[in-house]
C-alpha positions as a LaTeX table, in Angstrom:
\begin{tabular}{lrrr}
\hline
Residue & $x$ (\AA) & $y$ (\AA) & $z$ (\AA) \\
\hline
Unk1 & $-2.49$ & 3.85 & $-20.13$ \\
Unk2 & $-3.98$ & 1.96 & $-17.07$ \\
Unk3 & $-0.37$ & 0.72 & $-15.19$ \\
Unk4 & $-2.22$ & 0.02 & $-11.64$ \\
Unk5 & $-4.08$ & $-2.47$ & $-10.04$ \\
Unk6 & $-5.11$ & $-3.15$ & $-6.28$ \\
Unk7 & $-4.43$ & $-6.57$ & $-4.42$ \\
Unk8 & $-5.05$ & $-7.88$ & $-1.21$ \\
Unk9 & $-2.06$ & $-9.72$ & 0.23 \\
Unk10 & $-2.71$ & $-13.15$ & 1.47 \\
Unk11 & 1.20 & $-14.71$ & 2.15 \\
Unk12 & 4.26 & $-15.18$ & 2.11 \\
Unk13 & 6.78 & $-17.91$ & 1.35 \\
Unk14 & 9.54 & $-18.76$ & $-0.91$ \\
Unk15 & 10.47 & $-20.84$ & $-3.97$ \\
Unk16 & 13.87 & $-22.50$ & $-5.55$ \\
Unk17 & 14.43 & $-21.25$ & $-9.37$ \\
Unk18 & 15.77 & $-22.47$ & $-12.40$ \\
Unk19 & 18.71 & $-22.71$ & $-11.08$ \\
Unk20 & 18.34 & $-24.02$ & $-7.82$ \\
Unk21 & 18.45 & $-20.42$ & $-5.51$ \\
Unk22 & 15.59 & $-19.50$ & $-2.94$ \\
Unk23 & 13.67 & $-16.18$ & $-3.53$ \\
Unk24 & 11.33 & $-14.63$ & $-0.96$ \\
Unk25 & 8.06 & $-14.87$ & $-2.41$ \\
Unk26 & 4.53 & $-12.34$ & $-1.74$ \\
Unk27 & 1.22 & $-14.07$ & $-3.46$ \\
Unk28 & $-1.62$ & $-11.58$ & $-3.25$ \\
Unk29 & $-5.74$ & $-12.08$ & $-4.51$ \\
Unk30 & $-5.72$ & $-8.59$ & $-7.61$ \\
Unk31 & $-8.29$ & $-7.45$ & $-9.12$ \\
Unk32 & $-11.02$ & $-7.59$ & $-11.25$ \\
Unk33 & $-11.29$ & $-3.38$ & $-10.61$ \\
Unk34 & $-14.16$ & $-1.74$ & $-11.67$ \\
Unk35 & $-14.15$ & 2.11 & $-12.12$ \\
Unk36 & $-16.35$ & 4.25 & $-9.68$ \\
Unk37 & $-15.42$ & 7.01 & $-10.65$ \\
Unk38 & $-13.17$ & 9.49 & $-13.00$ \\
Unk39 & $-11.38$ & 12.98 & $-12.70$ \\
Unk40 & $-10.73$ & 14.92 & $-14.85$ \\
Unk41 & $-8.01$ & 18.41 & $-15.69$ \\
Unk42 & $-11.01$ & 20.43 & $-16.89$ \\
Unk43 & $-14.23$ & 19.57 & $-14.07$ \\
Unk44 & $-12.38$ & 18.71 & $-10.95$ \\
Unk45 & $-8.11$ & 20.39 & $-11.44$ \\
Unk46 & $-6.68$ & 16.74 & $-11.61$ \\
Unk47 & $-6.68$ & 13.49 & $-13.82$ \\
Unk48 & $-7.70$ & 10.32 & $-11.80$ \\
Unk49 & $-9.42$ & 7.21 & $-12.37$ \\
Unk50 & $-11.29$ & 6.41 & $-8.91$ \\
Unk51 & $-10.65$ & 2.10 & $-8.61$ \\
Unk52 & $-12.78$ & 0.18 & $-6.13$ \\
Unk53 & $-12.36$ & $-3.40$ & $-5.29$ \\
Unk54 & $-14.10$ & $-6.34$ & $-3.18$ \\
Unk55 & $-16.60$ & $-5.77$ & $-1.77$ \\
Unk56 & $-19.12$ & $-5.43$ & 1.22 \\
Unk57 & $-22.45$ & $-4.77$ & 3.05 \\
Unk58 & $-24.74$ & $-1.85$ & 1.48 \\
Unk59 & $-25.52$ & $-1.61$ & 5.15 \\
Unk60 & $-22.25$ & $-0.58$ & 5.59 \\
Unk61 & $-21.90$ & 2.24 & 3.21 \\
Unk62 & $-23.40$ & 6.38 & 4.21 \\
Unk63 & $-25.49$ & 8.06 & 2.15 \\
Unk64 & $-22.83$ & 10.21 & $-0.24$ \\
Unk65 & $-20.89$ & 7.11 & $-0.45$ \\
Unk66 & $-24.14$ & 4.66 & $-2.06$ \\
Unk67 & $-25.17$ & 7.77 & $-4.19$ \\
Unk68 & $-21.38$ & 7.80 & $-5.25$ \\
Unk69 & $-21.66$ & 3.80 & $-6.43$ \\
Unk70 & $-25.31$ & 3.88 & $-7.44$ \\
Unk71 & $-23.94$ & 6.17 & $-10.57$ \\
Unk72 & $-21.20$ & 3.91 & $-11.41$ \\
Unk73 & $-24.10$ & 0.86 & $-11.28$ \\
Unk74 & $-22.39$ & $-0.52$ & $-8.21$ \\
Unk75 & $-24.92$ & 0.01 & $-5.05$ \\
Unk76 & $-26.15$ & $-3.54$ & $-5.06$ \\
Unk77 & $-22.93$ & $-4.75$ & $-5.08$ \\
Unk78 & $-20.86$ & $-1.98$ & $-3.52$ \\
Unk79 & $-16.43$ & $-2.49$ & $-3.40$ \\
Unk80 & $-15.24$ & $-2.83$ & 0.24 \\
Unk81 & $-11.71$ & $-1.02$ & $-1.03$ \\
Unk82 & $-12.10$ & 2.57 & $-3.34$ \\
Unk83 & $-8.31$ & 3.97 & $-4.77$ \\
Unk84 & $-7.57$ & 6.98 & $-6.88$ \\
Unk85 & $-4.93$ & 6.79 & $-8.89$ \\
Unk86 & $-3.62$ & 9.28 & $-11.68$ \\
Unk87 & $-3.79$ & 9.07 & $-15.17$ \\
Unk88 & $-2.90$ & 10.61 & $-18.24$ \\
Unk89 & $-4.90$ & 12.95 & $-20.16$ \\
Unk90 & $-4.23$ & 10.42 & $-22.53$ \\
Unk91 & $-5.91$ & 7.93 & $-20.60$ \\
Unk92 & $-9.42$ & 10.17 & $-20.11$ \\
Unk93 & $-9.37$ & 11.39 & $-23.74$ \\
Unk94 & $-9.28$ & 7.77 & $-24.92$ \\
Unk95 & $-12.69$ & 7.78 & $-23.90$ \\
Unk96 & $-12.41$ & 3.47 & $-22.37$ \\
Unk97 & $-12.13$ & 4.64 & $-17.94$ \\
Unk98 & $-15.84$ & 4.66 & $-18.04$ \\
Unk99 & $-18.16$ & 4.57 & $-14.77$ \\
Unk100 & $-18.61$ & 0.23 & $-14.25$ \\
Unk101 & $-15.54$ & $-0.81$ & $-17.02$ \\
Unk102 & $-13.26$ & $-3.89$ & $-15.27$ \\
Unk103 & $-9.22$ & $-4.07$ & $-15.54$ \\
Unk104 & $-7.77$ & $-7.57$ & $-15.03$ \\
Unk105 & $-4.98$ & $-8.31$ & $-12.96$ \\
Unk106 & $-4.27$ & $-10.13$ & $-17.50$ \\
Unk107 & $-5.17$ & $-6.49$ & $-18.37$ \\
Unk108 & $-1.69$ & $-4.51$ & $-16.41$ \\
Unk109 & 1.13 & $-7.29$ & $-16.08$ \\
Unk110 & 2.38 & $-10.15$ & $-17.31$ \\
Unk111 & 5.62 & $-12.46$ & $-16.30$ \\
Unk112 & 8.75 & $-10.53$ & $-15.65$ \\
Unk113 & 6.81 & $-6.99$ & $-15.68$ \\
Unk114 & 9.71 & $-5.14$ & $-13.49$ \\
Unk115 & 7.11 & $-3.75$ & $-10.57$ \\
Unk116 & 6.53 & $-1.65$ & $-7.40$ \\
Unk117 & 3.99 & $-2.46$ & $-4.68$ \\
Unk118 & 2.39 & 0.13 & $-1.98$ \\
Unk119 & 0.42 & $-0.61$ & 1.79 \\
Unk120 & 0.86 & 0.08 & 4.97 \\
Unk121 & 2.50 & $-1.13$ & 7.34 \\
Unk122 & 1.67 & $-2.98$ & 10.06 \\
Unk123 & 1.28 & $-0.82$ & 13.39 \\
Unk124 & 3.70 & $-1.81$ & 16.45 \\
Unk125 & 2.35 & 0.83 & 19.00 \\
Unk126 & 4.47 & 2.96 & 20.80 \\
Unk127 & 7.42 & 2.22 & 21.07 \\
Unk128 & 11.08 & 3.24 & 22.61 \\
Unk129 & 14.18 & 4.23 & 21.95 \\
Unk130 & 15.62 & 1.29 & 21.44 \\
Unk131 & 13.92 & $-1.03$ & 19.51 \\
Unk132 & 12.72 & 2.34 & 17.01 \\
Unk133 & 15.56 & 4.43 & 16.84 \\
Unk134 & 18.07 & 0.74 & 17.10 \\
Unk135 & 20.34 & 2.99 & 20.31 \\
Unk136 & 22.05 & 1.07 & 22.15 \\
Unk137 & 21.02 & 1.86 & 25.94 \\
Unk138 & 23.53 & 3.46 & 29.18 \\
Unk139 & 24.86 & 0.79 & 31.04 \\
Unk140 & 24.63 & 0.06 & 34.58 \\
Unk141 & 28.34 & 0.88 & 35.89 \\
Unk142 & 28.99 & 3.38 & 38.23 \\
Unk143 & 25.41 & 4.22 & 40.28 \\
Unk144 & 23.18 & 3.19 & 37.39 \\
Unk145 & 20.72 & 0.52 & 36.95 \\
Unk146 & 18.61 & 1.51 & 34.79 \\
Unk147 & 19.24 & 2.79 & 32.84 \\
Unk148 & 20.38 & 0.12 & 29.71 \\
Unk149 & 17.15 & 1.00 & 27.20 \\
Unk150 & 16.58 & 5.22 & 28.06 \\
Unk151 & 17.20 & 7.38 & 25.41 \\
Unk152 & 19.70 & 9.90 & 27.43 \\
Unk153 & 20.56 & 13.50 & 27.32 \\
Unk154 & 17.70 & 15.26 & 24.66 \\
Unk155 & 19.08 & 18.78 & 24.86 \\
Unk156 & 21.06 & 21.76 & 24.65 \\
Unk157 & 22.60 & 23.96 & 27.32 \\
Unk158 & 21.43 & 28.02 & 27.52 \\
Unk159 & 22.43 & 28.22 & 23.63 \\
Unk160 & 19.60 & 26.85 & 22.17 \\
Unk161 & 18.49 & 26.11 & 25.30 \\
Unk162 & 15.59 & 23.65 & 23.33 \\
Unk163 & 14.88 & 21.02 & 21.96 \\
Unk164 & 14.72 & 20.43 & 17.97 \\
Unk165 & 11.76 & 18.69 & 16.02 \\
Unk166 & 12.57 & 16.15 & 14.81 \\
Unk167 & 14.93 & 14.59 & 17.50 \\
Unk168 & 14.22 & 10.74 & 18.04 \\
Unk169 & 12.78 & 10.48 & 19.85 \\
Unk170 & 9.65 & 7.08 & 22.01 \\
Unk171 & 6.57 & 7.44 & 20.44 \\
Unk172 & 4.33 & 5.28 & 17.53 \\
Unk173 & 5.61 & 2.71 & 15.49 \\
Unk174 & 4.66 & 1.88 & 12.22 \\
Unk175 & 1.29 & 2.17 & 10.51 \\
Unk176 & 3.03 & 3.97 & 7.85 \\
Unk177 & 3.11 & 3.84 & 4.12 \\
Unk178 & 5.60 & 2.27 & 2.61 \\
Unk179 & 6.67 & 1.86 & $-1.54$ \\
Unk180 & 9.09 & $-1.24$ & $-2.30$ \\
Unk181 & 10.67 & $-0.99$ & $-5.79$ \\
Unk182 & 12.21 & $-3.30$ & $-7.95$ \\
Unk183 & 9.46 & $-6.55$ & $-7.65$ \\
Unk184 & 9.04 & $-9.20$ & $-10.54$ \\
Unk185 & 5.98 & $-10.47$ & $-11.40$ \\
Unk186 & 6.84 & $-14.56$ & $-10.85$ \\
Unk187 & 3.74 & $-16.20$ & $-11.83$ \\
Unk188 & $-0.46$ & $-14.49$ & $-13.02$ \\
Unk189 & $-3.17$ & $-17.10$ & $-12.55$ \\
Unk190 & $-5.78$ & $-15.04$ & $-14.32$ \\
Unk191 & $-8.56$ & $-18.17$ & $-13.23$ \\
Unk192 & $-8.23$ & $-17.47$ & $-9.83$ \\
Unk193 & $-6.65$ & $-14.07$ & $-10.12$ \\
Unk194 & $-3.35$ & $-14.38$ & $-8.39$ \\
Unk195 & $-0.23$ & $-13.20$ & $-8.64$ \\
Unk196 & 3.04 & $-13.87$ & $-7.53$ \\
Unk197 & 6.16 & $-11.10$ & $-7.26$ \\
Unk198 & 8.92 & $-11.60$ & $-5.77$ \\
Unk199 & 10.01 & $-10.21$ & $-2.30$ \\
Unk200 & 8.43 & $-8.95$ & 0.58 \\
Unk201 & 5.44 & $-6.86$ & 0.71 \\
Unk202 & 4.77 & $-4.42$ & 3.94 \\
Unk203 & 1.57 & $-4.77$ & 5.54 \\
Unk204 & $-0.54$ & $-7.50$ & 7.13 \\
Unk205 & $-2.31$ & $-10.79$ & 5.82 \\
Unk206 & $-4.98$ & $-8.67$ & 4.22 \\
Unk207 & $-3.93$ & $-5.38$ & 3.59 \\
Unk208 & $-4.37$ & $-3.30$ & 0.41 \\
Unk209 & $-1.61$ & $-3.59$ & $-1.76$ \\
Unk210 & $-1.04$ & $-0.87$ & $-4.57$ \\
Unk211 & 0.43 & $-2.56$ & $-7.92$ \\
Unk212 & 2.46 & $-0.41$ & $-9.77$ \\
Unk213 & 3.42 & $-1.48$ & $-13.26$ \\
Unk214 & 7.01 & 0.27 & $-13.59$ \\
Unk215 & 8.49 & $-0.42$ & $-16.71$ \\
\hline
\end{tabular}
């Protein structure tokens, strides 16, 4: 059975439980997702379903993309996002996964479910070691006037005579795939396709999120 759906992160806020406890919440515009393509073990080497979500202009598509969507009858109203979701042999053999089939929020999730959410974190650009790795930096004493945010020594002596791979240094920060587990479904609005979950999710507003049910 399909246990995953796509959504757009709307905003983050807070709510109070019946006992008066304040909890952070995230609102997500979820589904409906349409089946664009189905991958099978015999034909493609793995079982998966390609979900389409959102809307985009037809002129922004390449001809190969347009041909793929045309097979599913989506060339007139193409989805903005395409994402493959792994499925089991039973899901493939059931025959329910056919191009053009819609999956709504209520088909997959209900209030109280435990989920995990995957998204792309905000990009921070090129950052130094203090912000990227929480280095303390150096002091201004003993003639050092410019060492507050410097990384310090990075290498060894003659042996091994090089810098080890993976050394924590300055570099690009953020823009990584991040998964947050054990979040709870607080509320579902099927008419507006709105999902409210406890906790915070990665990424900026209007970023794509993959919501997977884990219980």
